[in-house]
Amino acid sequence: MRPRFFGATASVAALGLLGSLVTGCGSSGGGDGKTTLRLVAAEYGTSPSTSSKAYWDKLTAAFTAAHPGKKVEVTLYPWADVDREVTRMVKEGNAPDVALMGAYSDFAAQGRLYAASELLPIRTEANFLPPLAEAGSVNHTLYGLPFVASSRLLFYNEELFDKAGAKPPKTWSDLEEAARALKSEGVRFPYALPLGPEEAHAEALIWELSNGGGYADDGGGYSIASEENTQTFRWIKDKLVAPGLTGPVPPAELNRQDAFAAFLRGEVGMLNGYPSLLHEARAKGIKVGTLNMPVSDTLGEGRVPPSVGVADWMMAFKHEDNRELAGDFLEFVYEDKNLNEFAGRYHLLPSTVSATQTNKDAAADPSGEQFLTALRGARLYPVNEPSWLQVSNIIKRNIGKAVAPSADPKAVLEDIAQQAREAAKQK
């Protein structure tokens, strides 16, 4: 989840075409309709040994065995490239039948995607977790099918906290107090604040939600420069960045993966993370506590702000005679065993109600259940806004400036908001 999550982790290289696999069951027209489905998907692995290829090989082999006469071709691209590559294919009139990537709404606005109701049985469409289904819908019609997801929790290094005599924070003031105690013990990053261009929009939204703000208002428009968001970044700048509680790297230059790497080295007291980081940290013997994001003192202790949720999206492009094949394939993908196998492989969360109920990782780990609980009430990016892909890039490149020493947070947010309005007008 980007990731991004939301997306998930980026691959070091595209792995290319996995090949055609023979499958069956034919269409009701006795051989009419499309027989080869082209899937373009993001690569979730970080090396050949963790590549998504193994999963898709197994799944497509099972699908073809159950649908004689059908074929599936899978092409994997790194997360850094997949959105751009699919967009290029669409512009060239060569869209895949199904894509798994980070955004869908631009294609939905162009009328290029099937609605879920045209592809899936009612029981399958109704099985998506409500916050994810809402984010995947445009004008109350589901186009983006959530695949795997993640939610964010505040991680803290229990050993560093114990050494500093710090307490797990419930409010922003508690967080500041804990960060000061950690700094006094020489912790390099008391609170790691990754507002670099890799995934600044996630960290920013986590903080905004904890003060009653966010990226979008109730009417669906952008609210980037709201009073709540302005207060949030002013507090971060004055209370965390200025006193040096965010570490030696300026937040605008600290990317998520660098912050995660520092956490795994034991150099970070607190940061926001998702399930795969928790798994890696525990594998290294780091004792990690997990909390809901502390709430602002303005909202008051006892309030639980929504978590940030990140999902990756399946979508089916309209082509002549491909609707039945695309629907059969997607129904197969969303079977609990298949969805949970992928989610478990990358320590992410499945996107359906039934799969979360049978998710073995969550059942075995209280923190896993905590992530699932957070996801059920999570707030996602406004991915159903066609301009979101462009706006998220604007946020990623600029939001870190709001906490720079000489910055006026309000002016920075208003500049981002103006660029977002211009982007929305173009869609």
mmCIF file of N, CA and C in Angstrom, residues 118-200:
data_model
loop_
_atom_site.group_PDB
_atom_site.id
_atom_site.type_symbol
_atom_site.label_atom_id
_atom_site.label_comp_id
_atom_site.label_asym_id
_atom_site.label_seq_id
_atom_site.Cartn_x
_atom_site.Cartn_y
_atom_site.Cartn_z
ATOM 1 N N GLU A 118 -20.921 -5.089 -13.589
ATOM 2 C CA GLU A 118 -20.876 -5.722 -14.907
ATOM 3 C C GLU A 118 -19.963 -6.936 -14.930
ATOM 4 N N LEU A 119 -19.211 -7.152 -13.842
ATOM 5 C CA LEU A 119 -18.184 -8.188 -13.824
ATOM 6 C C LEU A 119 -18.419 -9.269 -12.778
ATOM 7 N N LEU A 120 -18.905 -8.889 -11.621
ATOM 8 C CA LEU A 120 -18.897 -9.763 -10.462
ATOM 9 C C LEU A 120 -20.296 -10.082 -9.960
ATOM 10 N N PRO A 121 -20.484 -11.252 -9.363
ATOM 11 C CA PRO A 121 -21.749 -11.537 -8.682
ATOM 12 C C PRO A 121 -21.976 -10.544 -7.553
ATOM 13 N N ILE A 122 -23.220 -10.355 -7.190
ATOM 14 C CA ILE A 122 -23.547 -9.392 -6.131
ATOM 15 C C ILE A 122 -22.808 -9.727 -4.845
ATOM 16 N N ARG A 123 -22.718 -11.012 -4.492
ATOM 17 C CA ARG A 123 -22.071 -11.399 -3.232
ATOM 18 C C ARG A 123 -20.601 -10.999 -3.212
ATOM 19 N N THR A 124 -19.941 -11.061 -4.384
ATOM 20 C CA THR A 124 -18.530 -10.684 -4.451
ATOM 21 C C THR A 124 -18.372 -9.180 -4.360
ATOM 22 N N GLU A 125 -19.210 -8.442 -5.073
ATOM 23 C CA GLU A 125 -19.130 -6.988 -5.027
ATOM 24 C C GLU A 125 -19.427 -6.460 -3.629
ATOM 25 N N ALA A 126 -20.388 -7.096 -2.940
ATOM 26 C CA ALA A 126 -20.786 -6.635 -1.606
ATOM 27 C C ALA A 126 -19.784 -7.033 -0.529
ATOM 28 N N ASN A 127 -18.784 -7.843 -0.865
ATOM 29 C CA ASN A 127 -17.853 -8.388 0.114
ATOM 30 C C ASN A 127 -16.676 -7.466 0.415
ATOM 31 N N PHE A 128 -16.474 -6.403 -0.377
ATOM 32 C CA PHE A 128 -15.355 -5.500 -0.126
ATOM 33 C C PHE A 128 -15.585 -4.712 1.161
ATOM 34 N N LEU A 129 -14.512 -4.472 1.906
ATOM 35 C CA LEU A 129 -14.616 -3.665 3.120
ATOM 36 C C LEU A 129 -15.165 -2.281 2.768
ATOM 37 N N PRO A 130 -16.129 -1.783 3.529
ATOM 38 C CA PRO A 130 -16.824 -0.542 3.153
ATOM 39 C C PRO A 130 -15.925 0.657 2.871
ATOM 40 N N PRO A 131 -14.914 0.961 3.705
ATOM 41 C CA PRO A 131 -14.087 2.137 3.366
ATOM 42 C C PRO A 131 -13.367 1.978 2.024
ATOM 43 N N LEU A 132 -12.975 0.750 1.694
ATOM 44 C CA LEU A 132 -12.284 0.509 0.431
ATOM 45 C C LEU A 132 -13.253 0.598 -0.743
ATOM 46 N N ALA A 133 -14.454 0.047 -0.567
ATOM 47 C CA ALA A 133 -15.451 0.125 -1.634
ATOM 48 C C ALA A 133 -15.842 1.572 -1.906
ATOM 49 N N GLU A 134 -15.948 2.360 -0.845
ATOM 50 C CA GLU A 134 -16.283 3.778 -1.024
ATOM 51 C C GLU A 134 -15.193 4.495 -1.811
ATOM 52 N N ALA A 135 -13.935 4.203 -1.468
ATOM 53 C CA ALA A 135 -12.831 4.852 -2.170
ATOM 54 C C ALA A 135 -12.732 4.390 -3.616
ATOM 55 N N GLY A 136 -13.210 3.186 -3.914
ATOM 56 C CA GLY A 136 -13.156 2.665 -5.265
ATOM 57 C C GLY A 136 -14.351 3.041 -6.126
ATOM 58 N N SER A 137 -15.221 3.897 -5.602
ATOM 59 C CA SER A 137 -16.462 4.240 -6.307
ATOM 60 C C SER A 137 -16.453 5.670 -6.807
ATOM 61 N N VAL A 138 -17.007 5.848 -7.994
ATOM 62 C CA VAL A 138 -17.227 7.168 -8.575
ATOM 63 C C VAL A 138 -18.731 7.304 -8.812
ATOM 64 N N ASN A 139 -19.323 8.357 -8.227
ATOM 65 C CA ASN A 139 -20.770 8.548 -8.328
ATOM 66 C C ASN A 139 -21.525 7.290 -7.914
ATOM 67 N N HIS A 140 -21.071 6.703 -6.799
ATOM 68 C CA HIS A 140 -21.711 5.536 -6.183
ATOM 69 C C HIS A 140 -21.637 4.276 -7.044
ATOM 70 N N THR A 141 -20.753 4.248 -8.014
ATOM 71 C CA THR A 141 -20.543 3.061 -8.836
ATOM 72 C C THR A 141 -19.116 2.586 -8.645
ATOM 73 N N LEU A 142 -18.952 1.295 -8.312
ATOM 74 C CA LEU A 142 -17.635 0.736 -8.019
ATOM 75 C C LEU A 142 -16.911 0.399 -9.314
ATOM 76 N N TYR A 143 -15.770 1.059 -9.536
ATOM 77 C CA TYR A 143 -14.913 0.804 -10.688
ATOM 78 C C TYR A 143 -13.543 0.256 -10.270
ATOM 79 N N GLY A 144 -12.987 0.818 -9.195
ATOM 80 C CA GLY A 144 -11.703 0.366 -8.683
ATOM 81 C C GLY A 144 -11.923 -0.736 -7.661
ATOM 82 N N LEU A 145 -11.503 -1.947 -7.963
ATOM 83 C CA LEU A 145 -11.691 -3.069 -7.054
ATOM 84 C C LEU A 145 -10.493 -3.146 -6.123
ATOM 85 N N PRO A 146 -10.664 -2.884 -4.829
ATOM 86 C CA PRO A 146 -9.526 -2.932 -3.917
ATOM 87 C C PRO A 146 -8.959 -4.346 -3.854
ATOM 88 N N PHE A 147 -7.646 -4.460 -3.898
ATOM 89 C CA PHE A 147 -6.988 -5.770 -3.934
ATOM 90 C C PHE A 147 -6.378 -6.089 -2.569
ATOM 91 N N VAL A 148 -5.247 -5.486 -2.250
ATOM 92 C CA VAL A 148 -4.683 -5.585 -0.908
ATOM 93 C C VAL A 148 -4.542 -4.176 -0.358
ATOM 94 N N ALA A 149 -4.458 -4.082 0.948
ATOM 95 C CA ALA A 149 -4.476 -2.775 1.587
ATOM 96 C C ALA A 149 -3.553 -2.784 2.801
ATOM 97 N N SER A 150 -3.370 -1.619 3.358
ATOM 98 C CA SER A 150 -2.675 -1.507 4.634
ATOM 99 C C SER A 150 -3.251 -0.315 5.379
ATOM 100 N N SER A 151 -3.142 -0.370 6.678
ATOM 101 C CA SER A 151 -3.470 0.789 7.503
ATOM 102 C C SER A 151 -2.198 1.194 8.237
ATOM 103 N N ARG A 152 -2.217 2.346 8.847
ATOM 104 C CA ARG A 152 -1.016 2.874 9.491
ATOM 105 C C ARG A 152 -1.254 2.996 10.999
ATOM 106 N N LEU A 153 -0.270 2.608 11.755
ATOM 107 C CA LEU A 153 -0.263 2.772 13.201
ATOM 108 C C LEU A 153 1.053 3.428 13.612
ATOM 109 N N LEU A 154 1.056 4.027 14.790
ATOM 110 C CA LEU A 154 2.293 4.593 15.328
ATOM 111 C C LEU A 154 3.105 3.462 15.952
ATOM 112 N N PHE A 155 4.341 3.289 15.484
ATOM 113 C CA PHE A 155 5.270 2.307 16.048
ATOM 114 C C PHE A 155 6.199 3.018 17.027
ATOM 115 N N TYR A 156 6.530 2.323 18.105
ATOM 116 C CA TYR A 156 7.570 2.868 18.980
ATOM 117 C C TYR A 156 8.480 1.735 19.440
ATOM 118 N N ASN A 157 9.755 2.048 19.560
ATOM 119 C CA ASN A 157 10.766 1.099 19.985
ATOM 120 C C ASN A 157 10.712 0.992 21.508
ATOM 121 N N GLU A 158 10.246 -0.152 21.995
ATOM 122 C CA GLU A 158 9.994 -0.302 23.424
ATOM 123 C C GLU A 158 11.273 -0.194 24.252
ATOM 124 N N GLU A 159 12.368 -0.717 23.735
ATOM 125 C CA GLU A 159 13.622 -0.650 24.489
ATOM 126 C C GLU A 159 14.115 0.789 24.615
ATOM 127 N N LEU A 160 14.013 1.559 23.523
ATOM 128 C CA LEU A 160 14.421 2.968 23.594
ATOM 129 C C LEU A 160 13.508 3.746 24.532
ATOM 130 N N PHE A 161 12.214 3.442 24.497
ATOM 131 C CA PHE A 161 11.270 4.112 25.404
ATOM 132 C C PHE A 161 11.606 3.790 26.853
ATOM 133 N N ASP A 162 11.876 2.512 27.135
ATOM 134 C CA ASP A 162 12.195 2.135 28.512
ATOM 135 C C ASP A 162 13.455 2.840 28.988
ATOM 136 N N LYS A 163 14.473 2.899 28.139
ATOM 137 C CA LYS A 163 15.731 3.543 28.511
ATOM 138 C C LYS A 163 15.534 5.032 28.794
ATOM 139 N N ALA A 164 14.641 5.673 28.013
ATOM 140 C CA ALA A 164 14.400 7.107 28.171
ATOM 141 C C ALA A 164 13.350 7.416 29.234
ATOM 142 N N GLY A 165 12.689 6.386 29.743
ATOM 143 C CA GLY A 165 11.613 6.617 30.707
ATOM 144 C C GLY A 165 10.405 7.271 30.070
ATOM 145 N N ALA A 166 10.226 7.053 28.780
ATOM 146 C CA ALA A 166 9.113 7.668 28.050
ATOM 147 C C ALA A 166 7.882 6.774 28.102
ATOM 148 N N LYS A 167 6.729 7.402 27.979
ATOM 149 C CA LYS A 167 5.461 6.676 27.995
ATOM 150 C C LYS A 167 4.828 6.709 26.608
ATOM 151 N N PRO A 168 4.157 5.629 26.200
ATOM 152 C CA PRO A 168 3.459 5.628 24.907
ATOM 153 C C PRO A 168 2.485 6.802 24.837
ATOM 154 N N PRO A 169 2.559 7.609 23.787
ATOM 155 C CA PRO A 169 1.765 8.847 23.740
ATOM 156 C C PRO A 169 0.313 8.624 23.339
ATOM 157 N N LYS A 170 -0.553 9.419 23.944
ATOM 158 C CA LYS A 170 -1.969 9.431 23.573
ATOM 159 C C LYS A 170 -2.368 10.742 22.905
ATOM 160 N N THR A 171 -1.610 11.798 23.155
ATOM 161 C CA THR A 171 -1.883 13.107 22.574
ATOM 162 C C THR A 171 -0.613 13.650 21.941
ATOM 163 N N TRP A 172 -0.759 14.734 21.179
ATOM 164 C CA TRP A 172 0.414 15.369 20.586
ATOM 165 C C TRP A 172 1.397 15.835 21.663
ATOM 166 N N SER A 173 0.884 16.374 22.759
ATOM 167 C CA SER A 173 1.779 16.818 23.836
ATOM 168 C C SER A 173 2.550 15.646 24.415
ATOM 169 N N ASP A 174 1.872 14.499 24.559
ATOM 170 C CA ASP A 174 2.560 13.294 25.020
ATOM 171 C C ASP A 174 3.671 12.898 24.051
ATOM 172 N N LEU A 175 3.369 12.991 22.744
ATOM 173 C CA LEU A 175 4.357 12.629 21.727
ATOM 174 C C LEU A 175 5.571 13.546 21.817
ATOM 175 N N GLU A 176 5.328 14.846 21.978
ATOM 176 C CA GLU A 176 6.439 15.801 22.113
ATOM 177 C C GLU A 176 7.276 15.482 23.349
ATOM 178 N N GLU A 177 6.616 15.171 24.451
ATOM 179 C CA GLU A 177 7.326 14.858 25.693
ATOM 180 C C GLU A 177 8.177 13.597 25.529
ATOM 181 N N ALA A 178 7.612 12.584 24.887
ATOM 182 C CA ALA A 178 8.363 11.355 24.657
ATOM 183 C C ALA A 178 9.558 11.612 23.743
ATOM 184 N N ALA A 179 9.348 12.431 22.702
ATOM 185 C CA ALA A 179 10.441 12.737 21.766
ATOM 186 C C ALA A 179 11.575 13.468 22.472
ATOM 187 N N ARG A 180 11.238 14.385 23.396
ATOM 188 C CA ARG A 180 12.284 15.102 24.143
ATOM 189 C C ARG A 180 13.075 14.136 25.027
ATOM 190 N N ALA A 181 12.377 13.197 25.648
ATOM 191 C CA ALA A 181 13.063 12.216 26.490
ATOM 192 C C ALA A 181 13.986 11.331 25.650
ATOM 193 N N LEU A 182 13.519 10.938 24.479
ATOM 194 C CA LEU A 182 14.337 10.113 23.593
ATOM 195 C C LEU A 182 15.574 10.876 23.110
ATOM 196 N N LYS A 183 15.392 12.139 22.779
ATOM 197 C CA LYS A 183 16.533 12.939 22.324
ATOM 198 C C LYS A 183 17.570 13.077 23.426
ATOM 199 N N SER A 184 17.120 13.242 24.653
ATOM 200 C CA SER A 184 18.056 13.391 25.770
ATOM 201 C C SER A 184 18.891 12.135 25.988
ATOM 202 N N GLU A 185 18.399 10.992 25.490
ATOM 203 C CA GLU A 185 19.144 9.737 25.583
ATOM 204 C C GLU A 185 19.967 9.460 24.324
ATOM 205 N N GLY A 186 20.007 10.434 23.412
ATOM 206 C CA GLY A 186 20.849 10.306 22.236
ATOM 207 C C GLY A 186 20.218 9.553 21.074
ATOM 208 N N VAL A 187 18.911 9.352 21.097
ATOM 209 C CA VAL A 187 18.248 8.679 19.979
ATOM 210 C C VAL A 187 18.339 9.585 18.746
ATOM 211 N N ARG A 188 18.794 9.028 17.639
ATOM 212 C CA ARG A 188 19.078 9.836 16.443
ATOM 213 C C ARG A 188 17.814 10.463 15.872
ATOM 214 N N PHE A 189 16.748 9.675 15.759
ATOM 215 C CA PHE A 189 15.459 10.170 15.262
ATOM 216 C C PHE A 189 14.398 9.927 16.340
ATOM 217 N N PRO A 190 14.214 10.856 17.260
ATOM 218 C CA PRO A 190 13.166 10.641 18.264
ATOM 219 C C PRO A 190 11.797 10.373 17.621
ATOM 220 N N TYR A 191 11.422 11.203 16.650
ATOM 221 C CA TYR A 191 10.244 10.934 15.825
ATOM 222 C C TYR A 191 10.663 11.107 14.366
ATOM 223 N N ALA A 192 10.635 10.021 13.594
ATOM 224 C CA ALA A 192 11.011 10.101 12.178
ATOM 225 C C ALA A 192 9.824 10.641 11.380
ATOM 226 N N LEU A 193 10.054 11.749 10.671
ATOM 227 C CA LEU A 193 8.994 12.462 9.950
ATOM 228 C C LEU A 193 9.289 12.444 8.446
ATOM 229 N N PRO A 194 8.907 11.389 7.732
ATOM 230 C CA PRO A 194 9.245 11.289 6.305
ATOM 231 C C PRO A 194 8.305 12.098 5.418
ATOM 232 N N LEU A 195 8.685 13.343 5.186
ATOM 233 C CA LEU A 195 7.933 14.218 4.280
ATOM 234 C C LEU A 195 8.693 14.423 2.973
ATOM 235 N N GLY A 196 9.587 13.486 2.662
ATOM 236 C CA GLY A 196 10.259 13.486 1.373
ATOM 237 C C GLY A 196 9.318 13.021 0.280
ATOM 238 N N PRO A 197 9.734 13.141 -0.977
ATOM 239 C CA PRO A 197 8.812 12.935 -2.105
ATOM 240 C C PRO A 197 8.345 11.505 -2.315
ATOM 241 N N GLU A 198 8.930 10.526 -1.634
ATOM 242 C CA GLU A 198 8.504 9.145 -1.855
ATOM 243 C C GLU A 198 7.057 8.923 -1.435
ATOM 244 N N GLU A 199 6.711 9.334 -0.199
ATOM 245 C CA GLU A 199 5.351 9.084 0.281
ATOM 246 C C GLU A 199 4.924 10.134 1.300
ATOM 247 N N ALA A 200 5.267 11.386 1.047
ATOM 248 C CA ALA A 200 4.923 12.448 1.988
ATOM 249 C C ALA A 200 3.425 12.592 2.174
#
